[in-house]
mmCIF file of C-alpha atoms in Angstrom:
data_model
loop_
_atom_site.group_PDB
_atom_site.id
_atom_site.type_symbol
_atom_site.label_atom_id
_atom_site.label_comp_id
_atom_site.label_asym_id
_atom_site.label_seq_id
_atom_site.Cartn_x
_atom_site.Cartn_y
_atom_site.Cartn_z
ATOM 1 C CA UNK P 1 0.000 0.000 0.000
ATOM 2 C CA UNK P 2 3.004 2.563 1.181
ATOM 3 C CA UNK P 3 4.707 1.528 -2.520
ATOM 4 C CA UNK P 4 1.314 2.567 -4.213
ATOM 5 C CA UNK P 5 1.163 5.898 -2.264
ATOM 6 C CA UNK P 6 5.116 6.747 -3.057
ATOM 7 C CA UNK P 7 4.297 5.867 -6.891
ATOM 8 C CA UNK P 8 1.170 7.523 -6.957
ATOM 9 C CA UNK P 9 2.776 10.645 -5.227
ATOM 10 C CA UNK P 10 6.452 10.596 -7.812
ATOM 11 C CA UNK P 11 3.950 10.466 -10.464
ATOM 12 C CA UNK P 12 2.012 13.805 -9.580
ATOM 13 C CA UNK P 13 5.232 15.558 -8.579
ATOM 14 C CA UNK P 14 6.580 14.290 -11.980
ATOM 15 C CA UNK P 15 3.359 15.439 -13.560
ATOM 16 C CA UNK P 16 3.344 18.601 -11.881
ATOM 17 C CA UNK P 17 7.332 19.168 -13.028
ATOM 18 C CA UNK P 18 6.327 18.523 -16.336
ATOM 19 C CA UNK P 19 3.461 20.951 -16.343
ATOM 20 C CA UNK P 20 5.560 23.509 -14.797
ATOM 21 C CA UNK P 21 8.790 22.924 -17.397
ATOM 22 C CA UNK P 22 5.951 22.939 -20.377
ATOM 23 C CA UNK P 23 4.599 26.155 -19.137
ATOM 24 C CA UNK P 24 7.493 27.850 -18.290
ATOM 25 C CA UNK P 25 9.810 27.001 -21.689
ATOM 26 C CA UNK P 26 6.267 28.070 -23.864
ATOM 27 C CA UNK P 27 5.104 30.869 -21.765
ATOM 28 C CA UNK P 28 7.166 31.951 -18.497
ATOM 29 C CA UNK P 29 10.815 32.292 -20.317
ATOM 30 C CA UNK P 30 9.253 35.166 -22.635
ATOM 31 C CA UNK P 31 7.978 37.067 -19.324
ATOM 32 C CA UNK P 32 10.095 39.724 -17.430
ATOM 33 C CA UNK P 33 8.620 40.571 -14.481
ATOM 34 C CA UNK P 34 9.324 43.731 -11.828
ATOM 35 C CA UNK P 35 7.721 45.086 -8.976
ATOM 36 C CA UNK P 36 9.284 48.012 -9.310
ATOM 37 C CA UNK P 37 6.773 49.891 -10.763
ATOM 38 C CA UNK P 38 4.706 52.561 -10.175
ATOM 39 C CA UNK P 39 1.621 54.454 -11.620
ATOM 40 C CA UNK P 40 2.130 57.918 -13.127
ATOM 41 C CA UNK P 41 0.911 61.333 -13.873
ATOM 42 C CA UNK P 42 2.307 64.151 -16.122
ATOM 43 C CA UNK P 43 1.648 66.162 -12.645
ATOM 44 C CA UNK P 44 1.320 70.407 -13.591
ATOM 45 C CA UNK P 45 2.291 73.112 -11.232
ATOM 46 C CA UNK P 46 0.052 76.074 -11.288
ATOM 47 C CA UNK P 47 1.598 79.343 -10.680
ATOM 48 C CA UNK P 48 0.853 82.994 -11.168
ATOM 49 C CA UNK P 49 1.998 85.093 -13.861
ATOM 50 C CA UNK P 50 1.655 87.874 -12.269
ATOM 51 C CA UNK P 51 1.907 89.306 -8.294
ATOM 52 C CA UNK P 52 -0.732 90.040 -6.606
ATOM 53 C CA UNK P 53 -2.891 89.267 -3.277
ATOM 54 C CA UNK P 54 -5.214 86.439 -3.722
ATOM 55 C CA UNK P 55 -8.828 87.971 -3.551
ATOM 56 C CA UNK P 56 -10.237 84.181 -3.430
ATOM 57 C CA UNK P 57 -9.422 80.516 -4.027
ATOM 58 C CA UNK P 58 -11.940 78.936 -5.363
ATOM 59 C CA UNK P 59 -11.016 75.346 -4.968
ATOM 60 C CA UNK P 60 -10.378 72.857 -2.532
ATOM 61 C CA UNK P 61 -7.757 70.087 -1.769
ATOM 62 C CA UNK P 62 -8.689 66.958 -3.729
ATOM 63 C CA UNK P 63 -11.400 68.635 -6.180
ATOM 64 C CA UNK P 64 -12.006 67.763 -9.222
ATOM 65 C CA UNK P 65 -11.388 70.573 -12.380
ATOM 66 C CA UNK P 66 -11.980 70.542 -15.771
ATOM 67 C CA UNK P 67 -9.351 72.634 -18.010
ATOM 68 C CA UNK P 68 -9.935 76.758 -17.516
ATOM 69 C CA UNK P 69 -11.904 76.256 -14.563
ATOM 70 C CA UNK P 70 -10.816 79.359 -12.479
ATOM 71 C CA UNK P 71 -8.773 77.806 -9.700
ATOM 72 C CA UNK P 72 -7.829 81.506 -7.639
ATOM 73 C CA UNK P 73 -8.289 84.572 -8.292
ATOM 74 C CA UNK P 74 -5.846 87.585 -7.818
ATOM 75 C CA UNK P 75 -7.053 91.147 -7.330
ATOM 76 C CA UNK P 76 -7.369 93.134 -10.436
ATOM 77 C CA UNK P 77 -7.507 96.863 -9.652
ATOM 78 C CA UNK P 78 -4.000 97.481 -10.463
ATOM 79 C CA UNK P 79 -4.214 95.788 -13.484
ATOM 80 C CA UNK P 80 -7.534 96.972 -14.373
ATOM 81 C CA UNK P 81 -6.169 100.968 -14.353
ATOM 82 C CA UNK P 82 -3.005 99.682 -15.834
ATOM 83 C CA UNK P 83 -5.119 98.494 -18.944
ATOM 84 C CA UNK P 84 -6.915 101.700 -18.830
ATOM 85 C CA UNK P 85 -3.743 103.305 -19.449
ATOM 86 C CA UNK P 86 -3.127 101.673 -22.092
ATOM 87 C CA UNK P 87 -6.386 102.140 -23.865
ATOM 88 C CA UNK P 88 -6.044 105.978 -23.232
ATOM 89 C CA UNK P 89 -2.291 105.658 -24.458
ATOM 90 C CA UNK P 90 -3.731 103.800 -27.819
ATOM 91 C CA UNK P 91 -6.090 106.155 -28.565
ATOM 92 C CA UNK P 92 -3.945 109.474 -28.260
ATOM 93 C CA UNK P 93 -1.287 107.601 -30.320
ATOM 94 C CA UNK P 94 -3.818 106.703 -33.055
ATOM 95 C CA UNK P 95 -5.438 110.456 -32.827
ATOM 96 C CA UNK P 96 -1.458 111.609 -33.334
ATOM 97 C CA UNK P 97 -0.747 109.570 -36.398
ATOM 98 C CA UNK P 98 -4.409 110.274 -37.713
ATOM 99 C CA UNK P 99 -3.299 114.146 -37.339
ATOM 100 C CA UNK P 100 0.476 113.688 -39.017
ATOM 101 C CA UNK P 101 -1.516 111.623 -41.866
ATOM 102 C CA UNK P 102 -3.568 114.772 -42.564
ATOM 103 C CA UNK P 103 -0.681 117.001 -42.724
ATOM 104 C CA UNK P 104 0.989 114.743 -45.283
ATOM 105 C CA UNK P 105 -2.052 114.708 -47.439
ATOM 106 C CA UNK P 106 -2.217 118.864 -46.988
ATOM 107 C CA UNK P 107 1.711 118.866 -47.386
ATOM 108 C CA UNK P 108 1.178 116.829 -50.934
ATOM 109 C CA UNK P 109 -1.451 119.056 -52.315
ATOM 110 C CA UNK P 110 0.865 122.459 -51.336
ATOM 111 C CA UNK P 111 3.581 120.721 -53.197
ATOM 112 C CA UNK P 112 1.039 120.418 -56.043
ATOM 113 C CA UNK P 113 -0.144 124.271 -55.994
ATOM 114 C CA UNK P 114 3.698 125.243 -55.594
ATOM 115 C CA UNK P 115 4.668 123.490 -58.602
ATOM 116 C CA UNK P 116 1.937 124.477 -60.639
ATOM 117 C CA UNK P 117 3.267 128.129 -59.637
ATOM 118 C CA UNK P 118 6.709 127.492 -60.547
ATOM 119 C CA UNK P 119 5.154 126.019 -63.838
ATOM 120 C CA UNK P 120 3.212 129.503 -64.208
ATOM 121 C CA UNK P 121 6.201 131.623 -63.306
ATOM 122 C CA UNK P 122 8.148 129.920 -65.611
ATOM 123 C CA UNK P 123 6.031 130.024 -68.381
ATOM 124 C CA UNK P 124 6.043 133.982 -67.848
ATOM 125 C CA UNK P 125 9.718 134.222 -67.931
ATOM 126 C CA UNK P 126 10.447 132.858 -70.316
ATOM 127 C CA UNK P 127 7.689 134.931 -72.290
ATOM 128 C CA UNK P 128 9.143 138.226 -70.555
ATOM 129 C CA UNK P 129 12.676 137.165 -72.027
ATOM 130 C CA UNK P 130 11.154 137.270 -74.791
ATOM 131 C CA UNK P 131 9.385 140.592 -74.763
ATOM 132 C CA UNK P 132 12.611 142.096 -73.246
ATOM 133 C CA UNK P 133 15.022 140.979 -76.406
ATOM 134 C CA UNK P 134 11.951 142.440 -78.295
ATOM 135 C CA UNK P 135 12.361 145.503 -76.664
ATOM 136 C CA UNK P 136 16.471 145.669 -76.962
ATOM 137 C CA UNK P 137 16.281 144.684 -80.691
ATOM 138 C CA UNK P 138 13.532 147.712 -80.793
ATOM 139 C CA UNK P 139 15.776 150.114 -79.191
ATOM 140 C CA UNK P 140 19.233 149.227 -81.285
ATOM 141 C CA UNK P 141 16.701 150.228 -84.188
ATOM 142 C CA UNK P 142 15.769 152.945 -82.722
ATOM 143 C CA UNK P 143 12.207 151.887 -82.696
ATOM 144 C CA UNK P 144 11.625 151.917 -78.888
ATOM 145 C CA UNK P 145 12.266 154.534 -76.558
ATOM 146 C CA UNK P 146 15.083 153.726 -73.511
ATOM 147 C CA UNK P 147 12.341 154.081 -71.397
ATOM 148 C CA UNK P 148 10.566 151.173 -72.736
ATOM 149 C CA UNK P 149 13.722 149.295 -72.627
ATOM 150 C CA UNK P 150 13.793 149.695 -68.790
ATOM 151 C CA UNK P 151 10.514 148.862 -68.428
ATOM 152 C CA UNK P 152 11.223 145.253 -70.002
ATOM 153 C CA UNK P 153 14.573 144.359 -67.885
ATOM 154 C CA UNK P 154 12.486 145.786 -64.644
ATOM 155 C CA UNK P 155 9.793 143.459 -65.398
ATOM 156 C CA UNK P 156 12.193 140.669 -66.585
ATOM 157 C CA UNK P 157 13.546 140.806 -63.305
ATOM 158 C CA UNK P 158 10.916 140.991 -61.437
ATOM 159 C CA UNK P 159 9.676 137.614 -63.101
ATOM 160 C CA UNK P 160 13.270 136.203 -62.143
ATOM 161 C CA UNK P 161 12.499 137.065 -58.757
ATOM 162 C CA UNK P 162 8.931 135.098 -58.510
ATOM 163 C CA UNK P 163 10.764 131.811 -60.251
ATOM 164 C CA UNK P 164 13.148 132.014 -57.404
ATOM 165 C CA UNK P 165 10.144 132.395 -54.479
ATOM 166 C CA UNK P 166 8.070 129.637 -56.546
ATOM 167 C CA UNK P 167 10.668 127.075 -56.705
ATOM 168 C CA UNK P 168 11.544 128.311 -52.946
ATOM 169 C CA UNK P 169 8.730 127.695 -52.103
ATOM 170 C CA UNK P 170 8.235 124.321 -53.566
ATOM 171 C CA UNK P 171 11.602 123.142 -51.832
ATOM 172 C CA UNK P 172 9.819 124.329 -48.715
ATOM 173 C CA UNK P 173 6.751 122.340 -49.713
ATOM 174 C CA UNK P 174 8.872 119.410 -50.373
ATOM 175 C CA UNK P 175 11.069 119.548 -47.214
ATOM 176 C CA UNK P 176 7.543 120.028 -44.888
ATOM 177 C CA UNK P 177 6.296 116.798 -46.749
ATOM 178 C CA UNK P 178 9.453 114.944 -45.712
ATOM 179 C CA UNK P 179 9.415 115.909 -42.500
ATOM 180 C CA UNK P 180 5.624 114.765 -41.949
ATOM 181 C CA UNK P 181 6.622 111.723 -43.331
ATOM 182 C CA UNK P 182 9.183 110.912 -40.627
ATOM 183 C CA UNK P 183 6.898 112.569 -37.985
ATOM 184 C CA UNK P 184 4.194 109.651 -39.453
ATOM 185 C CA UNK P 185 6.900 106.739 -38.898
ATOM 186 C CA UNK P 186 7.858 108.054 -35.403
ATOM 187 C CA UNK P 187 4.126 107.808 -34.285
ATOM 188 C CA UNK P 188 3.499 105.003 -36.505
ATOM 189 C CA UNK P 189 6.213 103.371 -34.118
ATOM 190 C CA UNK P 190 4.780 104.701 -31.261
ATOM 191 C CA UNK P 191 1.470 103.501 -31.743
ATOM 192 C CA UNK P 192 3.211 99.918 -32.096
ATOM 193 C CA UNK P 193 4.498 100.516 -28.672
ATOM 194 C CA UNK P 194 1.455 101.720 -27.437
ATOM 195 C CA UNK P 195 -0.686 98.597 -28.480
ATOM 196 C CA UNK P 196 1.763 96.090 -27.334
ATOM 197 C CA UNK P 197 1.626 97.705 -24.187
ATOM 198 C CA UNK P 198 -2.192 97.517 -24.536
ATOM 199 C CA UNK P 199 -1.763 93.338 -25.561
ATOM 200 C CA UNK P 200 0.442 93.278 -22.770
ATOM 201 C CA UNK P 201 -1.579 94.971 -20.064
ATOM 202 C CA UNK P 202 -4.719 92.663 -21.629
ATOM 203 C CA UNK P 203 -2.729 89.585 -20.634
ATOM 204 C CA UNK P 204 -1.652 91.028 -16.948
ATOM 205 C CA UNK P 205 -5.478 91.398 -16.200
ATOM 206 C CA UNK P 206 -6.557 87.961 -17.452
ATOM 207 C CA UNK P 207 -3.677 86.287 -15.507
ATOM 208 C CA UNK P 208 -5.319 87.787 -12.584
ATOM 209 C CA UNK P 209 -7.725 84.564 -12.804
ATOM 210 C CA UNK P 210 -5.658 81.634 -12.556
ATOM 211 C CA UNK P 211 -7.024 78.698 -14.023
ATOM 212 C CA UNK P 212 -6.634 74.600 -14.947
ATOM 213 C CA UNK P 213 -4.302 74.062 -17.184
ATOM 214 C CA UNK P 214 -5.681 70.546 -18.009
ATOM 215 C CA UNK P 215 -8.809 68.617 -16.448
ATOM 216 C CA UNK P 216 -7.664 66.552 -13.162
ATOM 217 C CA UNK P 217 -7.922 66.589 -9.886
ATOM 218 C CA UNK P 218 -6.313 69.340 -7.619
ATOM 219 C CA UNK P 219 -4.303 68.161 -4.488
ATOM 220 C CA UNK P 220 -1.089 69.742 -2.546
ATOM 221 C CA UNK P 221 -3.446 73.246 -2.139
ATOM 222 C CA UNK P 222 -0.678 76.001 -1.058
ATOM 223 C CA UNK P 223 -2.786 79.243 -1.940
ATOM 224 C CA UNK P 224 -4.743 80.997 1.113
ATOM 225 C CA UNK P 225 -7.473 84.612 0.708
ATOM 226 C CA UNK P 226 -5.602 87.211 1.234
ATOM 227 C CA UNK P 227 -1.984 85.983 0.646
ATOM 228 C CA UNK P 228 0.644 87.644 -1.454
ATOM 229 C CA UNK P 229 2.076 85.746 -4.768
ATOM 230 C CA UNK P 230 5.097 86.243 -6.937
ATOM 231 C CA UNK P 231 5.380 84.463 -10.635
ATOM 232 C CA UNK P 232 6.185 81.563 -10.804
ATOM 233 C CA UNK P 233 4.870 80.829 -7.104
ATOM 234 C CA UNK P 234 3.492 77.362 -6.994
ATOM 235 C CA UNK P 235 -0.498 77.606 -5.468
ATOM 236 C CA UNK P 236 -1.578 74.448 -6.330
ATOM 237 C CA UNK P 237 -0.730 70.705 -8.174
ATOM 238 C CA UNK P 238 -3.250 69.770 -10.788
ATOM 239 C CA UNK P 239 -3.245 65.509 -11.648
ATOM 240 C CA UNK P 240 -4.621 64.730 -14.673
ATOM 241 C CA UNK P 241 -5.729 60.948 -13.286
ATOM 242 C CA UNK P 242 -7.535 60.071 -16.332
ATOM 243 C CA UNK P 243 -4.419 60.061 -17.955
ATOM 244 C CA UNK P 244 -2.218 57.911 -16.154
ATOM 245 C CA UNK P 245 0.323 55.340 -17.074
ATOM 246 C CA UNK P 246 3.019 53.196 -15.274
ATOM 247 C CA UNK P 247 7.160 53.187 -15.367
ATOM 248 C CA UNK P 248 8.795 49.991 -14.425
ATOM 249 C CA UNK P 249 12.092 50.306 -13.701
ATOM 250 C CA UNK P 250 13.012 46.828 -15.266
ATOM 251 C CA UNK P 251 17.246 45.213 -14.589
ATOM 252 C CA UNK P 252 19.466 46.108 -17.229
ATOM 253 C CA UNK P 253 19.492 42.249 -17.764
ATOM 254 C CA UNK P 254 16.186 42.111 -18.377
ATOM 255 C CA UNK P 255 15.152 44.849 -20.973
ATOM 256 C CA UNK P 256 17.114 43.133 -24.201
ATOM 257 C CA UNK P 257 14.105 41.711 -24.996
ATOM 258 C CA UNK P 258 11.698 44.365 -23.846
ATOM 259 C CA UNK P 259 10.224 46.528 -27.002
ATOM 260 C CA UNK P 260 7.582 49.067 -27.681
ATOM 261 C CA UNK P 261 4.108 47.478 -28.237
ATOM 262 C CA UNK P 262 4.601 44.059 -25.886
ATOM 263 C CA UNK P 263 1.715 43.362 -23.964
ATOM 264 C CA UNK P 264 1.746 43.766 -20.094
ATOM 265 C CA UNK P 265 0.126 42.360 -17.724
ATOM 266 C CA UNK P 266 -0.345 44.485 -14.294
ATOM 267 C CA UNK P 267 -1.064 44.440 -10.764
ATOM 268 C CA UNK P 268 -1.805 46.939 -8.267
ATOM 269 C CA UNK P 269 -0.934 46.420 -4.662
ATOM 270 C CA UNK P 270 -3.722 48.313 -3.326
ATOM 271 C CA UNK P 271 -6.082 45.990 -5.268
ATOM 272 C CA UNK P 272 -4.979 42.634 -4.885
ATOM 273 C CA UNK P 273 -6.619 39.993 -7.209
ATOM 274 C CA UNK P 274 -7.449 43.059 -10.092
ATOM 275 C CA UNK P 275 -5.340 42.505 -13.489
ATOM 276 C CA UNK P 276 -4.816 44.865 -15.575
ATOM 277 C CA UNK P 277 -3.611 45.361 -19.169
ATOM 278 C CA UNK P 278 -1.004 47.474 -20.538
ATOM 279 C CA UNK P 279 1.267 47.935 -23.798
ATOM 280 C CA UNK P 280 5.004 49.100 -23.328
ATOM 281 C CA UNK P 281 5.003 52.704 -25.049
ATOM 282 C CA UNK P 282 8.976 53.252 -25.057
ATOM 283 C CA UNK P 283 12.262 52.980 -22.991
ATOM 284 C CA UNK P 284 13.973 56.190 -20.825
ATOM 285 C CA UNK P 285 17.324 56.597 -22.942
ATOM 286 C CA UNK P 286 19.200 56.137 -20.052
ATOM 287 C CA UNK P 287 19.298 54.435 -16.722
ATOM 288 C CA UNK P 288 17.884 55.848 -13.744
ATOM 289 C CA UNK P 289 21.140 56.675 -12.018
ATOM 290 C CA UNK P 290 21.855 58.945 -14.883
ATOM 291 C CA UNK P 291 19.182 61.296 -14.508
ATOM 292 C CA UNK P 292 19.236 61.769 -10.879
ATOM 293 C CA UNK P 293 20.870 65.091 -9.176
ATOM 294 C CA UNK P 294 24.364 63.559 -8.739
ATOM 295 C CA UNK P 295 25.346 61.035 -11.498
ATOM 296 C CA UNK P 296 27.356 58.336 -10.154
ATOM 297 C CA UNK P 297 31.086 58.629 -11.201
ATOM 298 C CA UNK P 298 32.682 54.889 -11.448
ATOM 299 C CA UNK P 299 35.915 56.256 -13.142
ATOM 300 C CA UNK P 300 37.658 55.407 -9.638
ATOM 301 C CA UNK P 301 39.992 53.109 -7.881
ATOM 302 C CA UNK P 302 36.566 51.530 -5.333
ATOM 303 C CA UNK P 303 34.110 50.322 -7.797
ATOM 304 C CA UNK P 304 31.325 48.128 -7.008
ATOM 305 C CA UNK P 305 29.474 46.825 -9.806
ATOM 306 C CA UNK P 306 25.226 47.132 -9.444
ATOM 307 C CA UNK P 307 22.825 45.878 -11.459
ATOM 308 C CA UNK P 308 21.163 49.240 -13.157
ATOM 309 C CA UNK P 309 17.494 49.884 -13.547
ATOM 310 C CA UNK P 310 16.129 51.635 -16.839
ATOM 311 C CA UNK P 311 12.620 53.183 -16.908
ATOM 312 C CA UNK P 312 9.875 51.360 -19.000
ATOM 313 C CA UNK P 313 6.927 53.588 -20.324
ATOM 314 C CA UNK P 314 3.915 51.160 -20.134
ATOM 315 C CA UNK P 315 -0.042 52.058 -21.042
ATOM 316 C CA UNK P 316 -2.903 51.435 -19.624
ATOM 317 C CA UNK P 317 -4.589 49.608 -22.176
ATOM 318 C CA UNK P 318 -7.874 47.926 -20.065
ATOM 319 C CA UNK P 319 -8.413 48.260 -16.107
ATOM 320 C CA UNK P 320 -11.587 47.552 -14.136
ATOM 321 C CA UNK P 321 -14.163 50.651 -14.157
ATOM 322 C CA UNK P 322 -14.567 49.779 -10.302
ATOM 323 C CA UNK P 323 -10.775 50.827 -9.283
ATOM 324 C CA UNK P 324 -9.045 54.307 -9.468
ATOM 325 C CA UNK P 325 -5.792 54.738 -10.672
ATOM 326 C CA UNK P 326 -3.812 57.281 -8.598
ATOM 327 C CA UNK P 327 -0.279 58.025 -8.656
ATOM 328 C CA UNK P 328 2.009 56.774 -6.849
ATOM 329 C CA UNK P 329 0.665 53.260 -6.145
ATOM 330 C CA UNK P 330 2.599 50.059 -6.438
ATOM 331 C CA UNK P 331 2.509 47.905 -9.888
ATOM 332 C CA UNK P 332 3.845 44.489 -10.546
ATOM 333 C CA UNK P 333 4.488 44.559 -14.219
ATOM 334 C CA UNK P 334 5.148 41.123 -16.380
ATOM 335 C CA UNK P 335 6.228 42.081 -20.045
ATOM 336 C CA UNK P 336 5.241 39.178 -22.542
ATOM 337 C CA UNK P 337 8.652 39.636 -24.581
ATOM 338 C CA UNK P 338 7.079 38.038 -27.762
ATOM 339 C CA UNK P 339 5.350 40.464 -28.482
ATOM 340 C CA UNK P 340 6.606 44.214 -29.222
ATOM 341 C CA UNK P 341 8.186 45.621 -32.612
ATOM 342 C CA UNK P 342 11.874 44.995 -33.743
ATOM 343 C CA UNK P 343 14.938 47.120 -35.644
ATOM 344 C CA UNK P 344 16.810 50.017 -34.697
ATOM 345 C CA UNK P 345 17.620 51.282 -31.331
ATOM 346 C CA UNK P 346 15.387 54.600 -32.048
ATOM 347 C CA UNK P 347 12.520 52.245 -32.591
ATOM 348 C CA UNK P 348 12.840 51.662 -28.622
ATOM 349 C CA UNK P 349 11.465 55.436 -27.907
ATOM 350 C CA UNK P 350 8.541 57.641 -28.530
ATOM 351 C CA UNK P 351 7.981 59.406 -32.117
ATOM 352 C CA UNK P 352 8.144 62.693 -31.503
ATOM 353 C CA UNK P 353 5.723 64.960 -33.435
ATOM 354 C CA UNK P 354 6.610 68.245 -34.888
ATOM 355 C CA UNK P 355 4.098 71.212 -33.884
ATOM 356 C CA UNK P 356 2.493 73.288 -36.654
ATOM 357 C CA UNK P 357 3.138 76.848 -36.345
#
């Protein structure tokens, strides 16, 4: 009976070391499990733009926002007079080139009338030279009197003298014209100044509300009524949860076979028995150690040799509607190595998408 129960019990150990080689040389030699994982969030700071005292803060630790909810508000009567200014500023700079403008236009038509008089006075010169080498051929013949000779270089000169005012004056004309025209630049430039300060004073007045810059959930609350903020101040963290994903920090010894678009399979410590799905998105494209505040430096005479870790980018891809996903929880990742893309070493990261300007 005891030689029945020893067969009977090598037989199921055999069995069950048969079942276990089967599974593991078809299925568990392709897996690459870590528990060093953890769930993620592209975490935003909010901050002001601007300095101010906080007239209200209209949200709470832990509350959910949707992207341009107003999160706190600054007081605005500073900025308020400040645009004000501006607008005033705009308007007497637009009034100024509007002004200049008109004086180019009157400027143009003077030129006009003064060189239709120069044109005129011309014209009669030259007809009173004319008339006066009339008159001198008149008098050599003894046809004209002296006196009428007189009369002819008086008036000849006297025709010389309004050519000279005429085209004087159109110099003058000209010269007035030209300087209008720089006077329109100048306050053409100013009025460029004047509306960017306008577009600039605009901005200052709606930074005064600060608001989500993507839909989350807002947590590590700093801002307070009343308090006094600088740029760049952090009031508040903002988690986008719904768009979560997990980094397992997998041995260097394991990733050669890890690639973008293997299937994952995860668990979460908080929920034990709950499986998840994921898809590796991309490597980090370097270790761990290299990205932290002091590099470690190995070019020296005590060197230890430790297995490195390198970041793996997984996706959610399917989790139970009854379980929330918040960062910072535990993850047990298995990578199924057979599946996952192939080539290059770039084909190992993200594609990274060019912005359209």
């Amino acid at each position: 009976m005891k030689k029945y129960a020893l067969a009977a019990a090598i037989a199921a150990l055999a069995t069950l070391a048969i079942f276990l080689g089967v599974r593991w040389a078809v299925y568990g030699r392709h897996i690459e499990i870590t528990d060093n994982a953890f769930v993620k969030a592209d975490t935003i700071i909010v901050a002001p733009k601007i300095s101010g005292r906080i007239a209200k803060v209209y949200v709470d630790d832990n509350a959910i926002v949707d992207e341009g909810d107003v999160l706190v508000a600054i007081e605005d009567e500073d900025y308020l007079a400040q645009l004000q200014q501006a607008e005033g500023e705009v308007a007497a700079r637009a009034a100024a080139l509007d002004a200049i403008r008109l004086k180019i236009e009157q400027a143009g038509a003077g030129i006009a009338s003064a060189a239709a008089t120069v044109k005129s006075t011309q014209a009669s010169l030259a007809l009173q030279k004319i008339e006066r080498e009339r008159a001198a051929e008149l008098a050599r013949e003894n046809f004209a009197t002296r006196r009428s000779l007189d009369q002819a270089d008086a008036a000849l000169k006297d025709w010389s003298g309004r050519a000279e005012g005429a085209a004087a004056g159109l110099d003058a004309a000209k010269a007035s014209a030209s300087i209008a025209e720089a006077q329109e630049k100048e306050a053409a430039a100013a009025l460029k100044i004047a509306k960017a300060r306008l577009s600039y004073a605009r901005s200052n007045l709606d930074a005064t509300r600060v608001r989500a810059p993507k839909s989350g959930v807002a947590g590590n609350l700093a801002a307070r009524d009343g308090q006094y903020v600088n740029p760049g101040q952090r009031l508040l963290s903002v988690v986008p949860i719904m768009d979560v994903y997990v980094v397992a920090n997998f041995k260097e010894t394991q990733i050669g076979r890890i690639r973008p678009g293997a299937k994952v399979r995860l668990e979460i410590d908080a929920y034990p028995g709950a499986e998840l799905e994921g898809e590796v998105e991309s490597l980090a494209p370097a270790s761990g150690a290299e990205f932290s505040l002091l590099p470690p430096e190995n070019a020296t005479g005590n060197f230890t040799k430790i297995v490195q870790r390198m970041p793996v980018r997984i996706k959610v891809t399917h989790a139970p509607a009854d379980i929330a996903l918040l960062p910072g929880l535990s993850v047990t990742a298995a990578v199924d190595t057979r599946g996952g893309g192939a080539g290059a070493p770039t084909a190992l990261f993200a594609p990274h998408s060019e912005p359209s300007l």
